[in-house]
Amino acid sequence: MRHLSRLSSRPTATAGSAPAGRTDAGPPTGDGGGSSRGRLPSLTGLRFAAAGGVVYTHSALLLNPHLARTLGPEVWVGASSVSLFFILSGFVLTHSARPTDTARSFWRRRAAKILPNHVLTWCVVIVALAFAGTAASKSSSGTVAHLTSLFLVNTWVPSQRFLSAGNPVSWSLAAEMFFYLLFPVLLPWIKRLSRRGLLIGAVSAIALVWAWPVFCALVLNPEGRFFPGYWFLYMLPVTRLPEFVLGMIVARISAERIRLPRIGVLPAAFGVISAVIVNASLLPHTFLYAASTVGSLAVLVHATAELDLRGKASLLRTAPLVFLGEISYAMYLVHLLVLGLMFMGLTHLGWSRLAAILAALPVIFLLSWLVYAGVERPCMRRFSSPRARRGERPRLAAAP
């Protein structure tokens, strides 16, 4: 575990090089581990599509609060987007793993990427709650719940007070932190898999995601008080781990150039959309948190990465979409706060629900860019690697 990629005897297939901060693909990720092993800008553009899916779902819930009870397809767009985030994260971190990296340096870069934006938005939410004078912000149990959210461990507690503490959307960061903790252990294991083992591993990961709802129904009782299905299937980090591992395996499948049926990005995207719409009316809701779309999402990630690895034309690789993908982590963290505050304020002034949401969207984009440019990117540059020793500075400065 000392080196993340001791197992990396075969180089991962790349498509050029890029500066750090251009290859990752999940809500809490952005630099793919900080490597320049190969740009995957199309996946960065796909990350914006995933963030947009989450914004769409939260906007739809504000427009029609009954969706929270009827659980229409609009709700599952956001759920599928989160699953896409997890698969993307596993893919890009594996693709860009440094050959001589250590667990400590990997964790340092992940912390430099995740924590500044998270701490900032957490503080804003806590201040807003304090000004609003909510009971949760004053009680001791509410304080404990908010602190667990700050340290990204709140999703391990099956309590709504803990799950919605702090910035509610940061629950996925708790899952990602768990994935990052295990990544130095998982990567050597994934690297040792044969081509046949990779295919078996991908099928097994998908099967496990499908098995969770069955286990929940037979053992835990999805409507139970102490182990609610929503928490177990959607927010518990352990049950989301197979999606991250699936992304890692798909990255190795791409690197090994394993021949698979050629499926383009558009057919893969259509498969995801069809799964969301059709399965919402056919399957129990416990299968819709992740199982119903996990396979089609993995195909979409593979197909999108192939555009860059094979040098094919890609709309997702255009500068506007890549830029939006780069600010998508900040967008993910700020959008719900902006939507909620502007929705309450503008509707109180007599605006319609739709007008309030449309007015909030440009503010979300503006604040996302400000947080990315003013917090996320500077912190990545400053804290992602140890500062040079004082004695080394003159020599480094004199180097060509």
Tab-separated table of C-alpha atoms in Angstrom:
chain	number	residue	atom	x	y	z
A	1	MET	CA	0.000	0.000	0.000
A	2	ARG	CA	3.023	2.255	0.250
A	3	HIS	CA	2.823	2.944	-3.464
A	4	LEU	CA	-0.566	3.232	-5.129
A	5	SER	CA	0.706	1.900	-8.419
A	6	ARG	CA	3.295	-0.717	-7.638
A	7	LEU	CA	0.815	-2.817	-9.475
A	8	SER	CA	1.008	-0.360	-12.342
A	9	SER	CA	3.563	-2.328	-14.309
A	10	ARG	CA	1.531	-1.798	-17.485
A	11	PRO	CA	1.007	1.861	-18.348
A	12	THR	CA	-2.549	3.052	-18.627
A	13	ALA	CA	-3.576	4.068	-22.117
A	14	THR	CA	-3.447	7.816	-22.476
A	15	ALA	CA	-4.414	10.448	-24.970
A	16	GLY	CA	-1.925	13.220	-24.499
A	17	SER	CA	-1.130	15.053	-21.304
A	18	ALA	CA	-2.790	17.725	-19.202
A	19	PRO	CA	-2.127	19.818	-16.164
A	20	ALA	CA	-3.561	18.688	-12.859
A	21	GLY	CA	-7.178	19.570	-12.403
A	22	ARG	CA	-8.410	18.533	-15.851
A	23	THR	CA	-9.216	14.848	-15.705
A	24	ASP	CA	-11.431	13.883	-12.798
A	25	ALA	CA	-15.138	13.308	-13.025
A	26	GLY	CA	-17.214	13.324	-9.849
A	27	PRO	CA	-18.860	15.838	-7.568
A	28	PRO	CA	-16.039	15.792	-5.081
A	29	THR	CA	-13.275	15.202	-7.557
A	30	GLY	CA	-11.498	17.299	-10.107
A	31	ASP	CA	-7.907	16.352	-10.808
A	32	GLY	CA	-8.058	12.630	-11.266
A	33	GLY	CA	-5.533	12.123	-8.539
A	34	GLY	CA	-3.424	14.984	-9.763
A	35	SER	CA	-1.728	13.093	-12.557
A	36	SER	CA	-0.999	14.092	-16.101
A	37	ARG	CA	-1.152	10.511	-17.378
A	38	GLY	CA	-3.733	11.423	-19.992
A	39	ARG	CA	-6.439	13.956	-20.581
A	40	LEU	CA	-10.017	12.791	-20.660
A	41	PRO	CA	-11.807	16.092	-21.318
A	42	SER	CA	-14.942	14.376	-22.581
A	43	LEU	CA	-15.408	12.875	-19.124
A	44	THR	CA	-15.032	16.361	-17.672
A	45	GLY	CA	-17.858	17.487	-19.939
A	46	LEU	CA	-19.885	14.457	-18.889
A	47	ARG	CA	-19.393	15.501	-15.279
A	48	PHE	CA	-21.301	18.715	-16.012
A	49	ALA	CA	-24.162	16.654	-17.432
A	50	ALA	CA	-24.265	14.700	-14.175
A	51	ALA	CA	-24.233	17.877	-12.071
A	52	GLY	CA	-26.977	19.284	-14.285
A	53	GLY	CA	-29.060	16.189	-13.582
A	54	VAL	CA	-28.863	16.845	-9.839
A	55	VAL	CA	-29.792	20.518	-10.318
A	56	TYR	CA	-32.710	19.443	-12.513
A	57	THR	CA	-34.078	17.057	-9.895
A	58	HIS	CA	-33.901	19.594	-7.073
A	59	SER	CA	-35.514	22.217	-9.289
A	60	ALA	CA	-38.295	19.786	-10.220
A	61	LEU	CA	-38.927	19.038	-6.538
A	62	LEU	CA	-39.306	22.766	-5.832
A	63	LEU	CA	-41.685	23.146	-8.763
A	64	ASN	CA	-43.742	20.133	-7.747
A	65	PRO	CA	-43.257	19.061	-4.106
A	66	HIS	CA	-45.592	16.079	-4.686
A	67	LEU	CA	-42.791	14.394	-6.637
A	68	ALA	CA	-41.169	13.540	-3.313
A	69	ARG	CA	-44.157	11.302	-2.654
A	70	THR	CA	-45.028	10.053	-6.141
A	71	LEU	CA	-41.342	9.445	-7.097
A	72	GLY	CA	-41.665	10.194	-10.768
A	73	PRO	CA	-38.810	9.905	-13.295
A	74	GLU	CA	-37.684	13.451	-12.440
A	75	VAL	CA	-36.524	12.217	-9.044
A	76	TRP	CA	-34.487	9.363	-10.487
A	77	VAL	CA	-32.591	11.645	-12.872
A	78	GLY	CA	-30.752	13.035	-9.842
A	79	ALA	CA	-30.235	9.608	-8.303
A	80	SER	CA	-28.750	8.286	-11.553
A	81	SER	CA	-26.513	11.364	-11.778
A	82	VAL	CA	-25.036	10.592	-8.369
A	83	SER	CA	-24.386	7.014	-9.468
A	84	LEU	CA	-22.662	8.408	-12.554
A	85	PHE	CA	-20.469	10.557	-10.293
A	86	PHE	CA	-19.298	7.509	-8.348
A	87	ILE	CA	-18.520	5.479	-11.486
A	88	LEU	CA	-16.699	8.417	-13.071
A	89	SER	CA	-14.642	8.940	-9.941
A	90	GLY	CA	-13.444	5.330	-9.872
A	91	PHE	CA	-12.659	5.409	-13.588
A	92	VAL	CA	-10.610	8.590	-13.664
A	93	LEU	CA	-8.684	8.000	-10.445
A	94	THR	CA	-7.611	4.615	-11.787
A	95	HIS	CA	-6.806	5.971	-15.233
A	96	SER	CA	-4.639	8.765	-13.846
A	97	ALA	CA	-2.966	6.949	-10.938
A	98	ARG	CA	0.697	7.922	-10.647
A	99	PRO	CA	3.205	5.073	-11.030
A	100	THR	CA	5.215	6.127	-7.952
A	101	ASP	CA	2.423	7.631	-5.895
A	102	THR	CA	1.997	6.964	-2.195
A	103	ALA	CA	-1.201	6.653	-0.234
A	104	ARG	CA	-0.340	9.763	1.750
A	105	SER	CA	0.216	11.948	-1.306
A	106	PHE	CA	-2.981	10.621	-2.887
A	107	TRP	CA	-5.012	11.398	0.221
A	108	ARG	CA	-3.400	14.841	0.473
A	109	ARG	CA	-4.503	15.749	-3.059
A	110	ARG	CA	-8.002	14.445	-2.465
A	111	ALA	CA	-8.297	16.485	0.736
A	112	ALA	CA	-6.978	19.602	-1.027
A	113	LYS	CA	-9.636	19.123	-3.677
A	114	ILE	CA	-12.636	18.262	-1.519
A	115	LEU	CA	-12.327	20.052	1.782
A	116	PRO	CA	-12.003	23.779	0.937
A	117	ASN	CA	-15.289	23.952	-0.993
A	118	HIS	CA	-16.984	21.660	1.489
A	119	VAL	CA	-15.920	23.649	4.547
A	120	LEU	CA	-16.897	26.927	2.881
A	121	THR	CA	-20.405	25.807	1.941
A	122	TRP	CA	-20.871	24.088	5.319
A	123	CYS	CA	-20.059	27.358	7.089
A	124	VAL	CA	-22.489	29.283	4.886
A	125	VAL	CA	-25.284	26.831	5.659
A	126	ILE	CA	-24.603	26.926	9.414
A	127	VAL	CA	-24.592	30.737	9.418
A	128	ALA	CA	-27.854	30.781	7.435
A	129	LEU	CA	-29.470	28.354	9.880
A	130	ALA	CA	-28.267	30.409	12.839
A	131	PHE	CA	-29.759	33.592	11.378
A	132	ALA	CA	-32.987	31.742	10.664
A	133	GLY	CA	-33.064	30.602	14.289
A	134	THR	CA	-33.918	26.988	13.499
A	135	ALA	CA	-34.302	24.574	16.382
A	136	ALA	CA	-31.758	22.195	14.852
A	137	SER	CA	-29.064	24.843	15.008
A	138	LYS	CA	-29.660	25.399	18.731
A	139	SER	CA	-30.067	21.865	20.115
A	140	SER	CA	-27.098	19.792	21.226
A	141	SER	CA	-28.127	16.864	19.007
A	142	GLY	CA	-28.404	19.213	16.047
A	143	THR	CA	-24.906	20.539	16.750
A	144	VAL	CA	-23.501	17.011	16.832
A	145	ALA	CA	-25.247	16.183	13.551
A	146	HIS	CA	-23.796	19.271	11.879
A	147	LEU	CA	-20.320	18.422	13.130
A	148	THR	CA	-20.557	14.910	11.710
A	149	SER	CA	-21.482	16.517	8.403
A	150	LEU	CA	-18.426	18.765	8.600
A	151	PHE	CA	-16.179	15.718	9.093
A	152	LEU	CA	-18.096	13.763	6.425
A	153	VAL	CA	-19.159	10.869	8.619
A	154	ASN	CA	-22.854	11.724	8.992
A	155	THR	CA	-24.084	9.192	6.429
A	156	TRP	CA	-22.985	6.323	8.641
A	157	VAL	CA	-25.857	7.180	11.019
A	158	PRO	CA	-29.387	6.061	9.941
A	159	SER	CA	-31.049	9.230	11.211
A	160	GLN	CA	-32.691	11.914	9.095
A	161	ARG	CA	-31.260	14.600	11.353
A	162	PHE	CA	-27.748	13.395	10.559
A	163	LEU	CA	-28.377	12.675	6.873
A	164	SER	CA	-29.671	16.188	6.204
A	165	ALA	CA	-27.204	18.016	8.481
A	166	GLY	CA	-24.910	20.739	7.195
A	167	ASN	CA	-25.025	21.164	3.436
A	168	PRO	CA	-27.412	18.296	2.565
A	169	VAL	CA	-25.801	17.493	-0.799
A	170	SER	CA	-22.445	16.844	0.884
A	171	TRP	CA	-23.649	13.354	1.826
A	172	SER	CA	-22.047	12.059	-1.389
A	173	LEU	CA	-18.703	13.475	-0.250
A	174	ALA	CA	-18.876	11.180	2.767
A	175	ALA	CA	-19.164	8.233	0.394
A	176	GLU	CA	-16.300	9.533	-1.749
A	177	MET	CA	-14.056	9.958	1.290
A	178	PHE	CA	-14.707	6.320	2.141
A	179	PHE	CA	-13.790	5.344	-1.423
A	180	TYR	CA	-10.583	7.372	-1.273
A	181	LEU	CA	-9.629	5.753	1.997
A	182	LEU	CA	-9.851	2.332	0.346
A	183	PHE	CA	-8.407	3.295	-3.030
A	184	PRO	CA	-4.752	2.470	-2.162
A	185	VAL	CA	-5.911	-1.025	-1.189
A	186	LEU	CA	-8.297	-1.530	-4.095
A	187	LEU	CA	-5.996	-0.337	-6.873
A	188	PRO	CA	-3.361	-3.122	-6.602
A	189	TRP	CA	-6.133	-5.705	-6.521
A	190	ILE	CA	-7.772	-4.245	-9.636
A	191	LYS	CA	-4.416	-4.064	-11.422
A	192	ARG	CA	-3.739	-7.748	-10.816
A	193	LEU	CA	-6.952	-8.895	-12.495
A	194	SER	CA	-6.597	-10.648	-15.815
A	195	ARG	CA	-8.678	-9.605	-18.786
A	196	ARG	CA	-11.171	-12.302	-17.986
A	197	GLY	CA	-11.070	-11.301	-14.329
A	198	LEU	CA	-11.895	-7.707	-15.252
A	199	LEU	CA	-15.001	-8.767	-17.139
A	200	ILE	CA	-16.069	-11.043	-14.284
A	201	GLY	CA	-15.393	-8.251	-11.810
A	202	ALA	CA	-17.534	-5.777	-13.769
A	203	VAL	CA	-20.445	-8.211	-13.938
A	204	SER	CA	-20.042	-9.004	-10.219
A	205	ALA	CA	-20.074	-5.323	-9.250
A	206	ILE	CA	-23.262	-4.739	-11.227
A	207	ALA	CA	-24.830	-7.876	-9.729
A	208	LEU	CA	-23.978	-6.686	-6.222
A	209	VAL	CA	-25.667	-3.339	-6.850
A	210	TRP	CA	-28.770	-5.262	-7.925
A	211	ALA	CA	-28.510	-7.551	-4.899
A	212	TRP	CA	-28.634	-4.715	-2.347
A	213	PRO	CA	-32.377	-3.971	-2.835
A	214	VAL	CA	-33.197	-7.670	-2.526
A	215	PHE	CA	-31.159	-7.944	0.669
A	216	CYS	CA	-32.799	-4.789	1.995
A	217	ALA	CA	-36.299	-6.139	1.319
A	218	LEU	CA	-35.640	-9.587	2.793
A	219	VAL	CA	-33.545	-8.666	5.813
A	220	LEU	CA	-33.795	-4.992	6.733
A	221	ASN	CA	-37.398	-4.057	5.858
A	222	PRO	CA	-37.150	-0.992	3.554
A	223	GLU	CA	-39.740	0.916	5.559
A	224	GLY	CA	-38.151	0.114	8.898
A	225	ARG	CA	-37.442	2.800	11.449
A	226	PHE	CA	-33.893	1.898	12.381
A	227	PHE	CA	-32.562	0.825	8.976
A	228	PRO	CA	-34.599	2.744	6.384
A	229	GLY	CA	-34.149	1.588	2.815
A	230	TYR	CA	-33.414	5.123	1.623
A	231	TRP	CA	-30.403	5.333	3.909
A	232	PHE	CA	-29.155	1.812	3.260
A	233	LEU	CA	-29.502	1.842	-0.529
A	234	TYR	CA	-28.733	5.440	-1.348
A	235	MET	CA	-26.580	7.079	1.317
A	236	LEU	CA	-24.629	4.378	3.165
A	237	PRO	CA	-21.062	4.486	1.778
A	238	VAL	CA	-20.591	0.700	1.878
A	239	THR	CA	-23.517	0.034	-0.442
A	240	ARG	CA	-22.263	2.627	-2.957
A	241	LEU	CA	-18.750	1.160	-3.043
A	242	PRO	CA	-19.495	-1.339	-5.879
A	243	GLU	CA	-20.247	1.594	-8.216
A	244	PHE	CA	-16.844	3.133	-7.514
A	245	VAL	CA	-15.135	-0.243	-7.978
A	246	LEU	CA	-17.054	-0.728	-11.232
A	247	GLY	CA	-15.595	2.552	-12.476
A	248	MET	CA	-12.105	1.339	-11.571
A	249	ILE	CA	-12.656	-1.900	-13.463
A	250	VAL	CA	-14.024	-0.107	-16.525
A	251	ALA	CA	-10.870	2.041	-16.535
A	252	ARG	CA	-8.715	-1.082	-16.628
A	253	ILE	CA	-10.886	-2.560	-19.385
A	254	SER	CA	-10.222	0.573	-21.438
A	255	ALA	CA	-6.503	0.469	-20.648
A	256	GLU	CA	-6.207	-3.192	-21.626
A	257	ARG	CA	-8.060	-2.495	-24.889
A	258	ILE	CA	-10.390	-5.405	-24.267
A	259	ARG	CA	-12.655	-5.852	-27.259
A	260	LEU	CA	-16.253	-5.145	-26.400
A	261	PRO	CA	-19.311	-4.482	-28.573
A	262	ARG	CA	-18.947	-0.971	-29.961
A	263	ILE	CA	-21.599	1.274	-28.423
A	264	GLY	CA	-21.419	4.983	-29.144
A	265	VAL	CA	-22.054	7.771	-26.663
A	266	LEU	CA	-25.470	8.672	-28.072
A	267	PRO	CA	-26.847	5.084	-27.912
A	268	ALA	CA	-25.345	4.725	-24.419
A	269	ALA	CA	-26.940	7.998	-23.281
A	270	PHE	CA	-30.261	6.910	-24.790
A	271	GLY	CA	-29.958	3.670	-22.831
A	272	VAL	CA	-29.524	5.583	-19.583
A	273	ILE	CA	-32.487	7.871	-20.302
A	274	SER	CA	-34.661	4.909	-21.288
A	275	ALA	CA	-33.715	3.061	-18.105
A	276	VAL	CA	-34.687	6.072	-15.991
A	277	ILE	CA	-38.055	6.569	-17.686
A	278	VAL	CA	-39.099	2.956	-18.189
A	279	ASN	CA	-37.843	1.474	-14.940
A	280	ALA	CA	-39.510	4.220	-12.901
A	281	SER	CA	-42.859	2.653	-13.796
A	282	LEU	CA	-41.796	-1.002	-13.824
A	283	LEU	CA	-39.483	-1.571	-10.858
A	284	PRO	CA	-39.924	-1.047	-7.102
A	285	HIS	CA	-38.372	2.234	-6.036
A	286	THR	CA	-35.654	0.416	-4.079
A	287	PHE	CA	-34.098	-0.668	-7.400
A	288	LEU	CA	-34.126	2.879	-8.753
A	289	TYR	CA	-31.574	4.407	-6.392
A	290	ALA	CA	-28.730	2.803	-8.355
A	291	ALA	CA	-29.441	-0.710	-9.678
A	292	SER	CA	-31.690	0.134	-12.624
A	293	THR	CA	-29.102	2.342	-14.367
A	294	VAL	CA	-25.720	1.118	-13.104
A	295	GLY	CA	-24.995	-1.053	-16.147
A	296	SER	CA	-25.991	1.541	-18.719
A	297	LEU	CA	-24.016	4.230	-16.867
A	298	ALA	CA	-20.880	2.086	-16.966
A	299	VAL	CA	-21.337	1.669	-20.727
A	300	LEU	CA	-21.771	5.450	-21.070
A	301	VAL	CA	-18.544	6.169	-19.167
A	302	HIS	CA	-16.609	3.643	-21.254
A	303	ALA	CA	-17.997	5.002	-24.508
A	304	THR	CA	-17.230	8.596	-23.528
A	305	ALA	CA	-13.656	7.796	-22.523
A	306	GLU	CA	-13.130	5.993	-25.821
A	307	LEU	CA	-13.784	9.252	-27.671
A	308	ASP	CA	-10.648	10.726	-26.114
A	309	LEU	CA	-8.550	7.567	-26.078
A	310	ARG	CA	-9.205	7.024	-29.802
A	311	GLY	CA	-8.991	10.721	-30.715
A	312	LYS	CA	-12.548	10.897	-32.052
A	313	ALA	CA	-14.675	14.035	-32.322
A	314	SER	CA	-16.590	14.821	-29.155
A	315	LEU	CA	-19.083	17.528	-28.288
A	316	LEU	CA	-18.298	16.924	-24.619
A	317	ARG	CA	-14.705	17.920	-25.305
A	318	THR	CA	-15.596	21.441	-26.467
A	319	ALA	CA	-14.227	24.297	-24.373
A	320	PRO	CA	-17.591	25.465	-22.918
A	321	LEU	CA	-18.549	22.002	-21.693
A	322	VAL	CA	-15.081	21.292	-20.316
A	323	PHE	CA	-15.213	24.596	-18.420
A	324	LEU	CA	-18.659	23.764	-17.040
A	325	GLY	CA	-17.342	20.349	-16.048
A	326	GLU	CA	-14.474	21.966	-14.166
A	327	ILE	CA	-16.835	24.117	-12.095
A	328	SER	CA	-19.318	21.272	-11.591
A	329	TYR	CA	-18.008	20.336	-8.138
A	330	ALA	CA	-18.583	23.881	-6.915
A	331	MET	CA	-21.957	23.867	-8.680
A	332	TYR	CA	-22.922	20.661	-6.930
A	333	LEU	CA	-22.191	22.156	-3.525
A	334	VAL	CA	-23.749	25.611	-3.991
A	335	HIS	CA	-26.805	24.906	-6.124
A	336	LEU	CA	-29.196	23.694	-3.434
A	337	LEU	CA	-28.370	26.585	-1.128
A	338	VAL	CA	-28.924	29.138	-3.901
A	339	LEU	CA	-32.092	27.447	-5.129
A	340	GLY	CA	-33.562	27.274	-1.637
A	341	LEU	CA	-32.792	30.845	-0.607
A	342	MET	CA	-33.840	32.461	-3.876
A	343	PHE	CA	-36.934	30.300	-4.177
A	344	MET	CA	-38.160	31.255	-0.713
A	345	GLY	CA	-37.301	34.909	-1.130
A	346	LEU	CA	-38.712	35.428	-4.616
A	347	THR	CA	-41.894	33.419	-4.141
A	348	HIS	CA	-42.511	35.404	-0.951
A	349	LEU	CA	-42.362	38.532	-3.130
A	350	GLY	CA	-44.978	37.093	-5.466
A	351	TRP	CA	-42.812	35.464	-8.138
A	352	SER	CA	-44.008	32.207	-9.628
A	353	ARG	CA	-42.151	29.005	-8.775
A	354	LEU	CA	-40.792	28.660	-12.301
A	355	ALA	CA	-39.642	32.294	-12.461
A	356	ALA	CA	-37.833	31.967	-9.132
A	357	ILE	CA	-35.959	28.866	-10.307
A	358	LEU	CA	-35.039	30.421	-13.655
A	359	ALA	CA	-33.711	33.479	-11.828
A	360	ALA	CA	-31.609	31.251	-9.569
A	361	LEU	CA	-29.840	29.389	-12.384
A	362	PRO	CA	-27.508	32.203	-13.549
A	363	VAL	CA	-26.663	32.934	-9.914
A	364	ILE	CA	-25.707	29.275	-9.459
A	365	PHE	CA	-23.369	29.415	-12.449
A	366	LEU	CA	-21.804	32.687	-11.292
A	367	LEU	CA	-21.209	31.505	-7.721
A	368	SER	CA	-19.897	28.159	-8.971
A	369	TRP	CA	-17.293	29.928	-11.069
A	370	LEU	CA	-16.338	32.250	-8.191
A	371	VAL	CA	-15.907	29.337	-5.774
A	372	TYR	CA	-13.914	27.380	-8.352
A	373	ALA	CA	-11.648	30.292	-9.275
A	374	GLY	CA	-11.346	31.803	-5.796
A	375	VAL	CA	-11.249	28.752	-3.529
A	376	GLU	CA	-11.006	25.393	-5.253
A	377	ARG	CA	-8.266	26.028	-7.786
A	378	PRO	CA	-5.994	28.135	-5.497
A	379	CYS	CA	-6.267	25.557	-2.705
A	380	MET	CA	-5.413	22.756	-5.093
A	381	ARG	CA	-2.292	24.608	-6.209
A	382	ARG	CA	-1.294	25.506	-2.674
A	383	PHE	CA	-2.041	22.343	-0.713
A	384	SER	CA	-2.065	19.407	-3.138
A	385	SER	CA	1.677	18.816	-2.668
A	386	PRO	CA	4.101	19.489	0.208
A	387	ARG	CA	5.961	22.766	0.122
A	388	ALA	CA	9.573	22.538	-1.019
A	389	ARG	CA	12.210	22.520	1.691
A	390	ARG	CA	13.869	25.827	2.324
A	391	GLY	CA	17.265	24.480	1.275
A	392	GLU	CA	15.862	23.290	-2.048
A	393	ARG	CA	14.282	26.551	-3.098
A	394	PRO	CA	17.330	28.255	-4.622
A	395	ARG	CA	18.242	25.146	-6.608
A	396	LEU	CA	14.696	24.707	-7.856
A	397	ALA	CA	14.436	28.341	-8.805
A	398	ALA	CA	17.671	28.139	-10.786
A	399	ALA	CA	16.609	25.079	-12.721
A	400	PRO	CA	15.683	25.704	-16.371
